[in-house]
Structure formats: C-alpha cells, structure tokens
PDB file of C-alpha atoms and ligand atoms in Angstrom:
ATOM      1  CA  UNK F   1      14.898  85.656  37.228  1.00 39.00           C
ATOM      2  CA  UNK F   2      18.318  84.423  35.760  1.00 43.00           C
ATOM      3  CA  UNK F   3      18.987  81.253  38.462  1.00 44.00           C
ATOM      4  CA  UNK F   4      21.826  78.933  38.392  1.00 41.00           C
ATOM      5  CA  UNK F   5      21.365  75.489  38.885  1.00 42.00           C
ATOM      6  CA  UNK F   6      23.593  74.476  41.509  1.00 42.00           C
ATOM      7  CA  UNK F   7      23.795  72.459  43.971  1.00 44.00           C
ATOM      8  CA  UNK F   8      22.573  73.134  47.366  1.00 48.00           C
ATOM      9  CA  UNK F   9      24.894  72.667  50.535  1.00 51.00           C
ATOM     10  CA  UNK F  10      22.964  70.066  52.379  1.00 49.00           C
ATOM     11  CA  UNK F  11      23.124  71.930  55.126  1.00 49.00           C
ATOM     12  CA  UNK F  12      20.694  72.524  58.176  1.00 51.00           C
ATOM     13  CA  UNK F  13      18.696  71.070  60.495  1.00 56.00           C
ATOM     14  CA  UNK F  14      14.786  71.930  61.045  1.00 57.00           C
ATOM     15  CA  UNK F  15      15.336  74.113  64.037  1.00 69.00           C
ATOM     16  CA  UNK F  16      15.635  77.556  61.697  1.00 76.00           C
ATOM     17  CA  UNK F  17      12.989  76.729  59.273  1.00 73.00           C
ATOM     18  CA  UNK F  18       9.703  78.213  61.073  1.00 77.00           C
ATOM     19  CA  UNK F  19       9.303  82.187  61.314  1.00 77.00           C
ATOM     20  CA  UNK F  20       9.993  81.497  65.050  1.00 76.00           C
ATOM     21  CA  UNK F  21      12.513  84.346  65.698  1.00 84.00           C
ATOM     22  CA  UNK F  22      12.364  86.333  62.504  1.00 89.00           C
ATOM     23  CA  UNK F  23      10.577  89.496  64.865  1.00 85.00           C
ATOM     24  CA  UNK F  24      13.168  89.732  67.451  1.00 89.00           C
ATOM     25  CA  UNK F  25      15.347  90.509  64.422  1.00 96.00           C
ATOM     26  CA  UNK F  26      15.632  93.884  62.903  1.00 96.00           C
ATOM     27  CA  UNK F  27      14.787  93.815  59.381  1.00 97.00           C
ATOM     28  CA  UNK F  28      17.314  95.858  56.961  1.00 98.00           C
ATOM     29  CA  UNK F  29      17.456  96.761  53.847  1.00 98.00           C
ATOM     30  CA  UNK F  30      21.375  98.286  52.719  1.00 98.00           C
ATOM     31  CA  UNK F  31      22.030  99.659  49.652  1.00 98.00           C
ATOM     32  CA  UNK F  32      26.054  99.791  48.677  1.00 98.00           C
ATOM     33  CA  UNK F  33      27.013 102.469  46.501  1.00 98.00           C
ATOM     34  CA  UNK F  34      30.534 100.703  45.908  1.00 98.00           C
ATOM     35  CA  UNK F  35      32.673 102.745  43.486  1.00 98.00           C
ATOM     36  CA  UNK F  36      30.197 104.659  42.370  1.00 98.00           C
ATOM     37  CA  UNK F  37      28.701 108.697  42.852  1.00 98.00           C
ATOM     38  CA  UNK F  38      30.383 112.172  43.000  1.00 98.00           C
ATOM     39  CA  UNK F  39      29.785 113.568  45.999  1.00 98.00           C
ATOM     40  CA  UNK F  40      26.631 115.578  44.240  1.00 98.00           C
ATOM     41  CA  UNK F  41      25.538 112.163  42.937  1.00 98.00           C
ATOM     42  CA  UNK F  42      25.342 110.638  45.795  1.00 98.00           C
ATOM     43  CA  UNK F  43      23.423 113.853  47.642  1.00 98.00           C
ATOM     44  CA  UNK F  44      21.302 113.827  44.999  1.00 98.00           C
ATOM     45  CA  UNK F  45      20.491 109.956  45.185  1.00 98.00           C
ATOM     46  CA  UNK F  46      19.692 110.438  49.176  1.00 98.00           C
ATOM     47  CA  UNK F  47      17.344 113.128  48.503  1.00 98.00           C
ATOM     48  CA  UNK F  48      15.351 111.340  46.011  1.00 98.00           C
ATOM     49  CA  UNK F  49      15.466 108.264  48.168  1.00 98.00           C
ATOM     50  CA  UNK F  50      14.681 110.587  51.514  1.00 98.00           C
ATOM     51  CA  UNK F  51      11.305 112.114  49.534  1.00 97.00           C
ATOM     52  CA  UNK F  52      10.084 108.382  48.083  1.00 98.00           C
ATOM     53  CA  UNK F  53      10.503 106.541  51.324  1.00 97.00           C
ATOM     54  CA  UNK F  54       7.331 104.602  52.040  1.00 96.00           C
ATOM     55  CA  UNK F  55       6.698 103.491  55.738  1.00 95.00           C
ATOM     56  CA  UNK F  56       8.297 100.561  56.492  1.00 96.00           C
ATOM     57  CA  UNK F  57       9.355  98.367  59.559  1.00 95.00           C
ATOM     58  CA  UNK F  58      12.798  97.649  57.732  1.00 97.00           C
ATOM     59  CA  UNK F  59      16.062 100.024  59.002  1.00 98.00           C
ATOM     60  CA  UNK F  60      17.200 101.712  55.681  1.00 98.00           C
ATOM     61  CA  UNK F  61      21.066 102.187  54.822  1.00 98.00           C
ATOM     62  CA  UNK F  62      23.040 103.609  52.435  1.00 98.00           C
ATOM     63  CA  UNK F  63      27.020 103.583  51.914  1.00 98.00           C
ATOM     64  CA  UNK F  64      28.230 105.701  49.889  1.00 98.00           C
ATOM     65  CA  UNK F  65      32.383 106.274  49.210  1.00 98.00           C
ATOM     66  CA  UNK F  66      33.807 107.474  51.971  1.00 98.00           C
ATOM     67  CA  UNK F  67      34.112 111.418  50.653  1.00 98.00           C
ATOM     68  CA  UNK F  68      30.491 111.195  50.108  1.00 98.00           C
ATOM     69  CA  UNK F  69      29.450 110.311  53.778  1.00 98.00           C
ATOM     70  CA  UNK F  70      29.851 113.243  55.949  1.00 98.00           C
ATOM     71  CA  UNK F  71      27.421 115.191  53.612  1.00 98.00           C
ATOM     72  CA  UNK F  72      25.107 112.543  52.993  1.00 98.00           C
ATOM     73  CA  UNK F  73      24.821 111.684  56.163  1.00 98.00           C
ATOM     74  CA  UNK F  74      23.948 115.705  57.479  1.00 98.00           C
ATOM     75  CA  UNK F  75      21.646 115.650  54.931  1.00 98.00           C
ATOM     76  CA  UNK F  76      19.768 112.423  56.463  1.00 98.00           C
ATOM     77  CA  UNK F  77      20.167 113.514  59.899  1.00 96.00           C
ATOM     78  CA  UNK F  78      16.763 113.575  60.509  1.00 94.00           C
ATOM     79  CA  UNK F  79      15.499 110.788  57.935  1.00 96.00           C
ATOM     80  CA  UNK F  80      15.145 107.423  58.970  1.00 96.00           C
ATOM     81  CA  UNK F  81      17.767 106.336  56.574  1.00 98.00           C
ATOM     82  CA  UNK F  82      21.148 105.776  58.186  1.00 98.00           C
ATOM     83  CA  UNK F  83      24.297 105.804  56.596  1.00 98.00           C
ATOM     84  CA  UNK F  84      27.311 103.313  56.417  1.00 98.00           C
ATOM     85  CA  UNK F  85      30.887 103.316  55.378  1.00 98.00           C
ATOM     86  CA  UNK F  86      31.626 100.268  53.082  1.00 98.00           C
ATOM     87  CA  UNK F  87      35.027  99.321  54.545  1.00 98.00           C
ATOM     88  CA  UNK F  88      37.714 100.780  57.143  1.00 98.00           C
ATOM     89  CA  UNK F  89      40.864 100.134  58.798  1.00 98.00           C
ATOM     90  CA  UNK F  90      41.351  98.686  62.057  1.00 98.00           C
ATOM     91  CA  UNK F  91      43.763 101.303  63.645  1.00 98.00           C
ATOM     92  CA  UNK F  92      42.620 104.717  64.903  1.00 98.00           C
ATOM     93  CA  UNK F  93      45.000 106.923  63.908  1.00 98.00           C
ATOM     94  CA  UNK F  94      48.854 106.641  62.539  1.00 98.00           C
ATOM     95  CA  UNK F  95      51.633 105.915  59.461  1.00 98.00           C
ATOM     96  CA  UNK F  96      48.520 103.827  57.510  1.00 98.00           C
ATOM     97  CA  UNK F  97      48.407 105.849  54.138  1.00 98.00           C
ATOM     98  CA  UNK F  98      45.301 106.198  52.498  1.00 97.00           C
ATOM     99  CA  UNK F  99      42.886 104.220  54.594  1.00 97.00           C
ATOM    100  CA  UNK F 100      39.789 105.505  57.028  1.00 98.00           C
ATOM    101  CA  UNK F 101      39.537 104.430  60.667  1.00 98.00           C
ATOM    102  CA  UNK F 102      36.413 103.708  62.477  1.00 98.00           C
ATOM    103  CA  UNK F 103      36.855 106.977  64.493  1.00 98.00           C
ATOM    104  CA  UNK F 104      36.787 109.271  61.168  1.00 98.00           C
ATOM    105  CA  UNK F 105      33.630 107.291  59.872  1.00 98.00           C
ATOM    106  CA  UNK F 106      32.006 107.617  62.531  1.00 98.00           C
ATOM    107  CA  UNK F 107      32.707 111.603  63.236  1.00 98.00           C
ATOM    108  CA  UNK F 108      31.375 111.894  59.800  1.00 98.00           C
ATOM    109  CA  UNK F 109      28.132 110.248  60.640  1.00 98.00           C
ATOM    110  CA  UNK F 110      28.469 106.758  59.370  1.00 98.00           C
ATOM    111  CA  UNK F 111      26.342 104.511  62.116  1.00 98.00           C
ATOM    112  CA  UNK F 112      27.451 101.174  59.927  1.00 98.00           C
ATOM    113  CA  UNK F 113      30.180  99.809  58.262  1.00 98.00           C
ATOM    114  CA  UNK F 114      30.390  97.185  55.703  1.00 98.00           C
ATOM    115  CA  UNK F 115      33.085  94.629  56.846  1.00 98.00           C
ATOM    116  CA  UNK F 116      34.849  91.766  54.480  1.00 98.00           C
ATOM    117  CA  UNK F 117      32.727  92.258  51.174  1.00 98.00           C
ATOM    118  CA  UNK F 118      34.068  90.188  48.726  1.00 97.00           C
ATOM    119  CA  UNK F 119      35.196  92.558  46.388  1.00 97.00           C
ATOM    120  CA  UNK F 120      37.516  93.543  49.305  1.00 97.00           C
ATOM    121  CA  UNK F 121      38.353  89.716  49.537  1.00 96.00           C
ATOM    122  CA  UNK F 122      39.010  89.711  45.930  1.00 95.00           C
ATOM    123  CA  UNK F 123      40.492  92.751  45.206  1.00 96.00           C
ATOM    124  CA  UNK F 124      42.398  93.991  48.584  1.00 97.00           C
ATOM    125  CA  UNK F 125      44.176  91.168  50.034  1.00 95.00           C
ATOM    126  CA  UNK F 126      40.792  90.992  52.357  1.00 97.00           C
ATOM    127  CA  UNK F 127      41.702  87.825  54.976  1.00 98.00           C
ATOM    128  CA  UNK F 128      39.585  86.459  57.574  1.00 98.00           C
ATOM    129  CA  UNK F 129      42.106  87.714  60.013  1.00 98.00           C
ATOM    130  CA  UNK F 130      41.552  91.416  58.554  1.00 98.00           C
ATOM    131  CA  UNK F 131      38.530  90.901  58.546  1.00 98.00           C
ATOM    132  CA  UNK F 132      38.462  90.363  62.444  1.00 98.00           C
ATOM    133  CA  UNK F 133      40.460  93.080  63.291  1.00 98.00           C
ATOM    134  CA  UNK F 134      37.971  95.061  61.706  1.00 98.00           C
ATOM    135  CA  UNK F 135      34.818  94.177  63.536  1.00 98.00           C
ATOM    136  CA  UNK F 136      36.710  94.428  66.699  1.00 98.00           C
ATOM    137  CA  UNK F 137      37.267  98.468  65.804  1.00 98.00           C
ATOM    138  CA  UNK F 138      34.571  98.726  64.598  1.00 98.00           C
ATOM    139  CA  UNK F 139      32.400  97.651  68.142  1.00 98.00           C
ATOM    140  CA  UNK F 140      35.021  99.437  69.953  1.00 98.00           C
ATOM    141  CA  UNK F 141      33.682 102.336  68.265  1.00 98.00           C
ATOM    142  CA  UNK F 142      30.275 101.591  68.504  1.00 98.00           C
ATOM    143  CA  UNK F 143      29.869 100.888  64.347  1.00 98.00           C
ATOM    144  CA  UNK F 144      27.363  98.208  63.505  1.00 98.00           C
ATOM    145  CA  UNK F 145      29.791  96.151  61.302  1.00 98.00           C
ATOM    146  CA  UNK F 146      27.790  94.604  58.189  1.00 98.00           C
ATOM    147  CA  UNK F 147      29.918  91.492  57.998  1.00 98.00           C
ATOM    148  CA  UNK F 148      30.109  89.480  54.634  1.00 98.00           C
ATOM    149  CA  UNK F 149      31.059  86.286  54.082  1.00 98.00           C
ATOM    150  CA  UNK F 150      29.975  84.059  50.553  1.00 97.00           C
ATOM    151  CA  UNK F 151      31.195  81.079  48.693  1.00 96.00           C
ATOM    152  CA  UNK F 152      32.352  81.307  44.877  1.00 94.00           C
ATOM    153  CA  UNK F 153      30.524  79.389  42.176  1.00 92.00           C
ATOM    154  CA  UNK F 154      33.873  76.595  41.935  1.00 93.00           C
ATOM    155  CA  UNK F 155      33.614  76.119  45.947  1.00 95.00           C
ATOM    156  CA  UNK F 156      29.852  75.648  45.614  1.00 93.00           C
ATOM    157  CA  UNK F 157      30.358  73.137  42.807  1.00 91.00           C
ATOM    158  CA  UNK F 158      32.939  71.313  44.548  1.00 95.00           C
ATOM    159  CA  UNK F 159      30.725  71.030  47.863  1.00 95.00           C
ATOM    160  CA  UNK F 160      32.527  73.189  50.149  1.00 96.00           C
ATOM    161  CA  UNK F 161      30.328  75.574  50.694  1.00 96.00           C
ATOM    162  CA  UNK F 162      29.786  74.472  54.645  1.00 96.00           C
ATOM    163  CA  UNK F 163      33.400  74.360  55.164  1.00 97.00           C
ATOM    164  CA  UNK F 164      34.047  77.851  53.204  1.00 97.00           C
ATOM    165  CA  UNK F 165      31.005  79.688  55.358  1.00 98.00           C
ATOM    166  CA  UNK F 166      32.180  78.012  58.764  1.00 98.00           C
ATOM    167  CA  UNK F 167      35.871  79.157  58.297  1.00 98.00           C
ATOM    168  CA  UNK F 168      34.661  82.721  57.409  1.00 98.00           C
ATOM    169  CA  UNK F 169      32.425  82.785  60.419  1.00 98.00           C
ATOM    170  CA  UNK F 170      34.918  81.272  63.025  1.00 98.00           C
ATOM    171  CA  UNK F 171      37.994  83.354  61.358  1.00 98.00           C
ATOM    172  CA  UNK F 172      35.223  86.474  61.002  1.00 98.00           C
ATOM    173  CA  UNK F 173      34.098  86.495  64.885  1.00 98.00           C
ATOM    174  CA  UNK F 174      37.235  85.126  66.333  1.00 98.00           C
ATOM    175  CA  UNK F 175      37.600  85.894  69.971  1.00 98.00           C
ATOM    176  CA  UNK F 176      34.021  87.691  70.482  1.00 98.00           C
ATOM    177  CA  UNK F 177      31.531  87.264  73.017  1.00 98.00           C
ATOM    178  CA  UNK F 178      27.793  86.620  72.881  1.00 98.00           C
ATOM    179  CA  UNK F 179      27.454  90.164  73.608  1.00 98.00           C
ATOM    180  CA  UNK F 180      29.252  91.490  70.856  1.00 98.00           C
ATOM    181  CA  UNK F 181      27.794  89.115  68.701  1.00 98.00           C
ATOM    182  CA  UNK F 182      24.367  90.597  69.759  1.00 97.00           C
ATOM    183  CA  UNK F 183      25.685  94.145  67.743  1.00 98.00           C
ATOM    184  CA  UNK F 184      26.690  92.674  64.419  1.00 98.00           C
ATOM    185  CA  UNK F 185      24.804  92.274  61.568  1.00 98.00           C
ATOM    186  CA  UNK F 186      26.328  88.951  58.867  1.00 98.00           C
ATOM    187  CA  UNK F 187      25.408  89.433  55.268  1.00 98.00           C
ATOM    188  CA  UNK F 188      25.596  86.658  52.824  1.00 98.00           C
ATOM    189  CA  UNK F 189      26.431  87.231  49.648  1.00 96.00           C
ATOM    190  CA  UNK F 190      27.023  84.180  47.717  1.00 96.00           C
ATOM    191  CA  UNK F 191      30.305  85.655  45.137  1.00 94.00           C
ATOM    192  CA  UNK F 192      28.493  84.107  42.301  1.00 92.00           C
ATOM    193  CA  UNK F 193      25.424  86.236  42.518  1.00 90.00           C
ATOM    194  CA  UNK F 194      27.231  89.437  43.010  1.00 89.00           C
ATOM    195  CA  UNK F 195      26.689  92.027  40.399  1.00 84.00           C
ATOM    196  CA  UNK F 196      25.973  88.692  37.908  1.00 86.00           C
ATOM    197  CA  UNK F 197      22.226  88.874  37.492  1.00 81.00           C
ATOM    198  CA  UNK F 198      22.612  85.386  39.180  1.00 83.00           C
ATOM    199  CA  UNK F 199      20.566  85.339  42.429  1.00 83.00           C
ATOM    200  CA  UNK F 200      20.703  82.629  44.604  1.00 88.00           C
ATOM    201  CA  UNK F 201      16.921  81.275  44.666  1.00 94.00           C
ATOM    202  CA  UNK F 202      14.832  81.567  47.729  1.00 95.00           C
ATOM    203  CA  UNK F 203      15.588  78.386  49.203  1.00 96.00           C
ATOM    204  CA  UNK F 204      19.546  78.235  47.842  1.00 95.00           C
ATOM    205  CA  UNK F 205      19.917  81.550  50.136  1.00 96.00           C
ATOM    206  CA  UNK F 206      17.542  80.308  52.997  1.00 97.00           C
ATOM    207  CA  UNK F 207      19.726  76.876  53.208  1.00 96.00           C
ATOM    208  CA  UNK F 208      22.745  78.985  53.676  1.00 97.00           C
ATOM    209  CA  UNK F 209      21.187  81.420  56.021  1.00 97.00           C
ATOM    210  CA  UNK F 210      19.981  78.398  58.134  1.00 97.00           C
ATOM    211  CA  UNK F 211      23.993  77.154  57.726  1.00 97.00           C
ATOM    212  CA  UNK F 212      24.866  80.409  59.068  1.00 98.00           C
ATOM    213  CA  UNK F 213      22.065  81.005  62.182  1.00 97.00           C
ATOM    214  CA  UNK F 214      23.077  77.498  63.113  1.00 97.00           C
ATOM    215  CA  UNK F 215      26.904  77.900  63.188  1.00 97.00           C
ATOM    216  CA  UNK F 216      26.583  81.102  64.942  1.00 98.00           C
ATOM    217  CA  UNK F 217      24.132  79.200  67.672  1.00 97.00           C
ATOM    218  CA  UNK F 218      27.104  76.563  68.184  1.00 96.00           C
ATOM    219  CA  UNK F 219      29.479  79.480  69.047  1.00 96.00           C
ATOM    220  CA  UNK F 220      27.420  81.484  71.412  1.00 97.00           C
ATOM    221  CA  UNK F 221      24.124  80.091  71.561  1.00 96.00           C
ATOM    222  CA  UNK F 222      20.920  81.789  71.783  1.00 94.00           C
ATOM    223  CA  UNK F 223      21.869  85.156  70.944  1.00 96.00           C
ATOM    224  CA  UNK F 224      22.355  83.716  67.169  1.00 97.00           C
ATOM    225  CA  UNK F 225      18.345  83.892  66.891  1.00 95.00           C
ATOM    226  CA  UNK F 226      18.824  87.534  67.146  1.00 96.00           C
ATOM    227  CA  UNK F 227      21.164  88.459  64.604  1.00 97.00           C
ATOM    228  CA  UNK F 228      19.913  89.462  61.619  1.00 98.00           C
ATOM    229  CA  UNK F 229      21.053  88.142  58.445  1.00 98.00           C
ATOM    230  CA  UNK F 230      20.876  89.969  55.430  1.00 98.00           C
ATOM    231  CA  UNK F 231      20.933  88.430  51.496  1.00 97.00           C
ATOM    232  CA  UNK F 232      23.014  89.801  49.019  1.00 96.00           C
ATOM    233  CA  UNK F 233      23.782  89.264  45.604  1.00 95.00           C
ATOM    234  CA  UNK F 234      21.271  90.721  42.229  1.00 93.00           C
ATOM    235  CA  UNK F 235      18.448  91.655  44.972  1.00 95.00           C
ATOM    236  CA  UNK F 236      16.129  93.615  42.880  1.00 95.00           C
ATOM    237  CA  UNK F 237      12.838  94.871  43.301  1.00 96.00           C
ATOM    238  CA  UNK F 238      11.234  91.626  41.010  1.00 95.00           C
ATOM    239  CA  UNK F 239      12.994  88.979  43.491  1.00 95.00           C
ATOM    240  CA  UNK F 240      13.417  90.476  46.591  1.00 96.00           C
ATOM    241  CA  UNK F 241       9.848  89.506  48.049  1.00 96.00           C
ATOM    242  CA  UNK F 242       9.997  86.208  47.598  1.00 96.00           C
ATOM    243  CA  UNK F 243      13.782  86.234  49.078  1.00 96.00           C
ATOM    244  CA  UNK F 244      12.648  88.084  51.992  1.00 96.00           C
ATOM    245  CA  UNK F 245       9.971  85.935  53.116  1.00 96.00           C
ATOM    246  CA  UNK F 246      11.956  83.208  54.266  1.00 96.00           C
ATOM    247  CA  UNK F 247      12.819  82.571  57.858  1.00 96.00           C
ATOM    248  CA  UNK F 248      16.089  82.843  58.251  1.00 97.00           C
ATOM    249  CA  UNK F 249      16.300  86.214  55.409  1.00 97.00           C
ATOM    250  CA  UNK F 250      16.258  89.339  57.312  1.00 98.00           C
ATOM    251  CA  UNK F 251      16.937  91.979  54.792  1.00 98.00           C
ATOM    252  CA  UNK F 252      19.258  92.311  51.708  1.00 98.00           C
ATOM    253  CA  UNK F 253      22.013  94.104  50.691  1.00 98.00           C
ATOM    254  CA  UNK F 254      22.117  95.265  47.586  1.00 98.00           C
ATOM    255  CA  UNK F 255      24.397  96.554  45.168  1.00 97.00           C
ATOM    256  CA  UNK F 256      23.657  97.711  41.200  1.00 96.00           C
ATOM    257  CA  UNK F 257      19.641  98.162  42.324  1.00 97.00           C
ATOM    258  CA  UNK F 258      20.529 100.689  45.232  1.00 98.00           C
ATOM    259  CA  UNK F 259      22.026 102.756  42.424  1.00 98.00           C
ATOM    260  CA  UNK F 260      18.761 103.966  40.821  1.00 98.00           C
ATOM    261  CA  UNK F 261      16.388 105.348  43.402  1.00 98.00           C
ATOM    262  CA  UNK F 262      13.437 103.621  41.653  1.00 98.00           C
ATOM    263  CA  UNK F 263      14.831  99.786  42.103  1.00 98.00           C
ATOM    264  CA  UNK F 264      16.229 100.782  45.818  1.00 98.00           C
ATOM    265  CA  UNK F 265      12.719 101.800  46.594  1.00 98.00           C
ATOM    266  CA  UNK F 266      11.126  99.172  44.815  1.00 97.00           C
ATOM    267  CA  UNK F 267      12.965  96.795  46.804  1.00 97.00           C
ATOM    268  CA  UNK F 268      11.428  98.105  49.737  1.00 97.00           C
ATOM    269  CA  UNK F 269       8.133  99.026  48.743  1.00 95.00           C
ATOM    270  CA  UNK F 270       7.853  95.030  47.808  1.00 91.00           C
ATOM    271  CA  UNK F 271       9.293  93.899  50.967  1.00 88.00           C
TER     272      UNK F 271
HETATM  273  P1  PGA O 301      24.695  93.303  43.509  1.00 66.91           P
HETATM  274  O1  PGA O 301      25.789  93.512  44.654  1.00 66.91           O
HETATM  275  O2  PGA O 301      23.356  93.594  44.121  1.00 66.91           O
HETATM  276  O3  PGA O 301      25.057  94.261  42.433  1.00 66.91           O
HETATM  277  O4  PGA O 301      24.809  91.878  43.068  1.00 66.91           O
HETATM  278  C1  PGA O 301      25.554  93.100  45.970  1.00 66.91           C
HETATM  279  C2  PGA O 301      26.713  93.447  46.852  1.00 66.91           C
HETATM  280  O5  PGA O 301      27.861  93.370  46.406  1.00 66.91           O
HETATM  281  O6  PGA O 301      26.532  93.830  48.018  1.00 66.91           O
END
C-alpha cells in the first residue's frame, strides 16, 4: 500500500477510540462514478454489481452522472443498492443554466447526494458557503447529503489540518440543528489520497475521523455518535479492511475502485 509519511494532526482525545458507538451507525459503502460511464456503461456496471452482491450489513451506493441516474436507479429499484447524485444546486427550479436541483434528483430516484467533494472545491468554485446551501436543499428534500470535507497534502504539512477540517465543518453545517445533523452522512477524504494511490493509513484516517466525531459533538452533542463517517481517498479492496475496522471509520467512499465491478465488490466482500 503506497503511504505517505506525514504527519499526523495531533488531534483527539480518548473518548472516540473504543468501538463504543460504531453499531448505532449505519455502515456504507459509496462508490462515485465521477466523470465517468455512458448511460449503457453505467446500466451495465449496476447489473453486474446487482448479480455479485454478497450479504452484507453495509448500505450500498452508487452515483453515477446525473443522465445516468433515472435509469440506473429503475433498474435497482428493488436491489438493495441505492443510488446518489454526486452534486446539485441549491435552488429548485429557475434562470440557473445547466445545473440539477434536489427536486429533479430526487424524481429520478437518487436517495443521496454527494455534497462539497473536492474536485467540486477544486474545480467549481466549491465554497463552504455553497456548500451549506446545498445540504440545506438537499434535507429540505429529504436527500441524504454525503458531505466532504479533506485537507491538501501542503495544509497537512504545514499543521493545519485541525483548523482546515473545523472551518469546513462549522462553514459545512452552518445554522443546522441536532436533528438535521442526525440525517447527514460527512465523508473524509483527505485531497492528497484522492485518485493518488496515496491512502491515508488506518490510524492517519482514524485520527481525523476522531477530529471530526469530536467537533461535531461540540456543536450538537450526542447526536455526533450517530453520524456515520465514511473514508475516502484510494479505498481498494487490499486496504479497505484494515481502514474499516477502526472506530470512528464507518464506510468508505470510493472513487477509481467503484469503477470495475470486481474492486467495488471486493471492497465489500472484505469489509
Ligand atoms: P479515489 O476517489 O478512490 O479514486 O481516490 C475517492 C473520491 O474522490 O471519492
């Protein structure tokens, strides 16, 4: 397993470190499809994924592109493996050309949405204040928002990564309640890691996780221990065990192995 040898945020008190909590969590395992699949690709990547699916107690989803949803979705209706969008905008309807509302993902069966990937970050003006508006529509329309948030490789050098994680979170969840808290699920996905081969090790993404449970229970207490927080960043079916036994790692969400229906379901054959 490629690992970089950074430094680790120093972050964290004891009180996350036992399994205390993990089972009132649900366990998920994403895959995002990013910019990848025709729409027959992508049908024919569900179907292979819908006839290798091994029992498991972890909740399954894929995003594909937006075109790709509405028919990979009907043709999972009845699978256990749900289906989410990988971004949208905040407004319903109006003058907003070329983006997706929450309303239109949903009518075409998405039951998640990715929210503030950092791709999005990177590449689309993505700001924590976006990012907000987003989750908001996306409860509002009953979407489980997937919501990313990840230090780059210069802020983790530089020892920021507490101060980088805490401003995404606080920016993130601005003006939400316990309750609403209770629907959304935080993935963190270190930028380093993404799509690099790089994984965070076990205990780089646990110390982070641990960063993240513990600023979540300083906003709105307990509810924190039931939000389940998902690693991402070169998850693959050789590392994802060990990542998903740790305390504070609920699931993953993966990118280039969710693309091949052998590493997706290797991933969760091994969890
Ligand atoms: P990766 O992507 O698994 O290819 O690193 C993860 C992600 O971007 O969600």
């Amino acid at each position: 397993m490629a690992q970089l040898t950074v430094p680790l945020c120093n972050a964290g008190s004891k009180m996350y470190v036992n399994n205390r909590g993990k089972n009132m969590r649900t366990p998920i395992i994403a895959g995002n499809w990013k910019l990848n699949k025709t729409i027959g690709e992508a049908l024919e990547l569900a179907k292979t994924l819908q006839q290798g699916l091994p029992t498991t107690k972890f909740e399954i989803v894929v995003a594909p592109s937006y075109i790709a949803i509405n028919k990979v979705a009907d043709f999972l209706k009845n699978s256990p493996i749900k289906v989410s969008a990988q971004d949208m905008f905040w407004e319903d309807t109006g003058a907003f050309t070329g983006t997706v509302s929450a309303p239109m993902i949903k009518d075409a069966g998405a039951k998640y949405v990715i929210i503030g990937h950092s791709e999005r970050r990177q590449f689309f003006s993505e700001t924590d204040e976006t990012v907000n508006k987003k989750i908001k529509a996306a409860l509002k329309h009953d979407l489980t928002p997937i919501f990313c948030v990840g230090e780059t490789l210069a802020e983790r050098e530089a020892g920021k990564i507490n101060a980088v994680i805490t401003t995404q979170l606080d920016g993130g969840l601005r003006d939400l309640t316990a309750n609403d808290l209770a629907k959304i699920v935080v993935a963190y996905e270190p930028v380093w890691a993404i799509g690099t081969g790089k994984t965070a090790t076990p205990e780089q993404a646990e110390e982070v996780h641990v960063l993240i449970r513990e600023t979540l229970a300083k906003k709105f207490g307990d509810t924190a221990n039931k939000v389940s927080i998902l690693y991402g960043g070169s998850v693959k079916p050789s590392n994802s065990k060990e990542l998903l036994s740790k305390p504070n790692i609920d699931g993953a969400l993966v990118g280039g192995a969710s693309l091949k229906a052998e590493d997706f379901l290797g991933i969760i054959k091994n969890a």
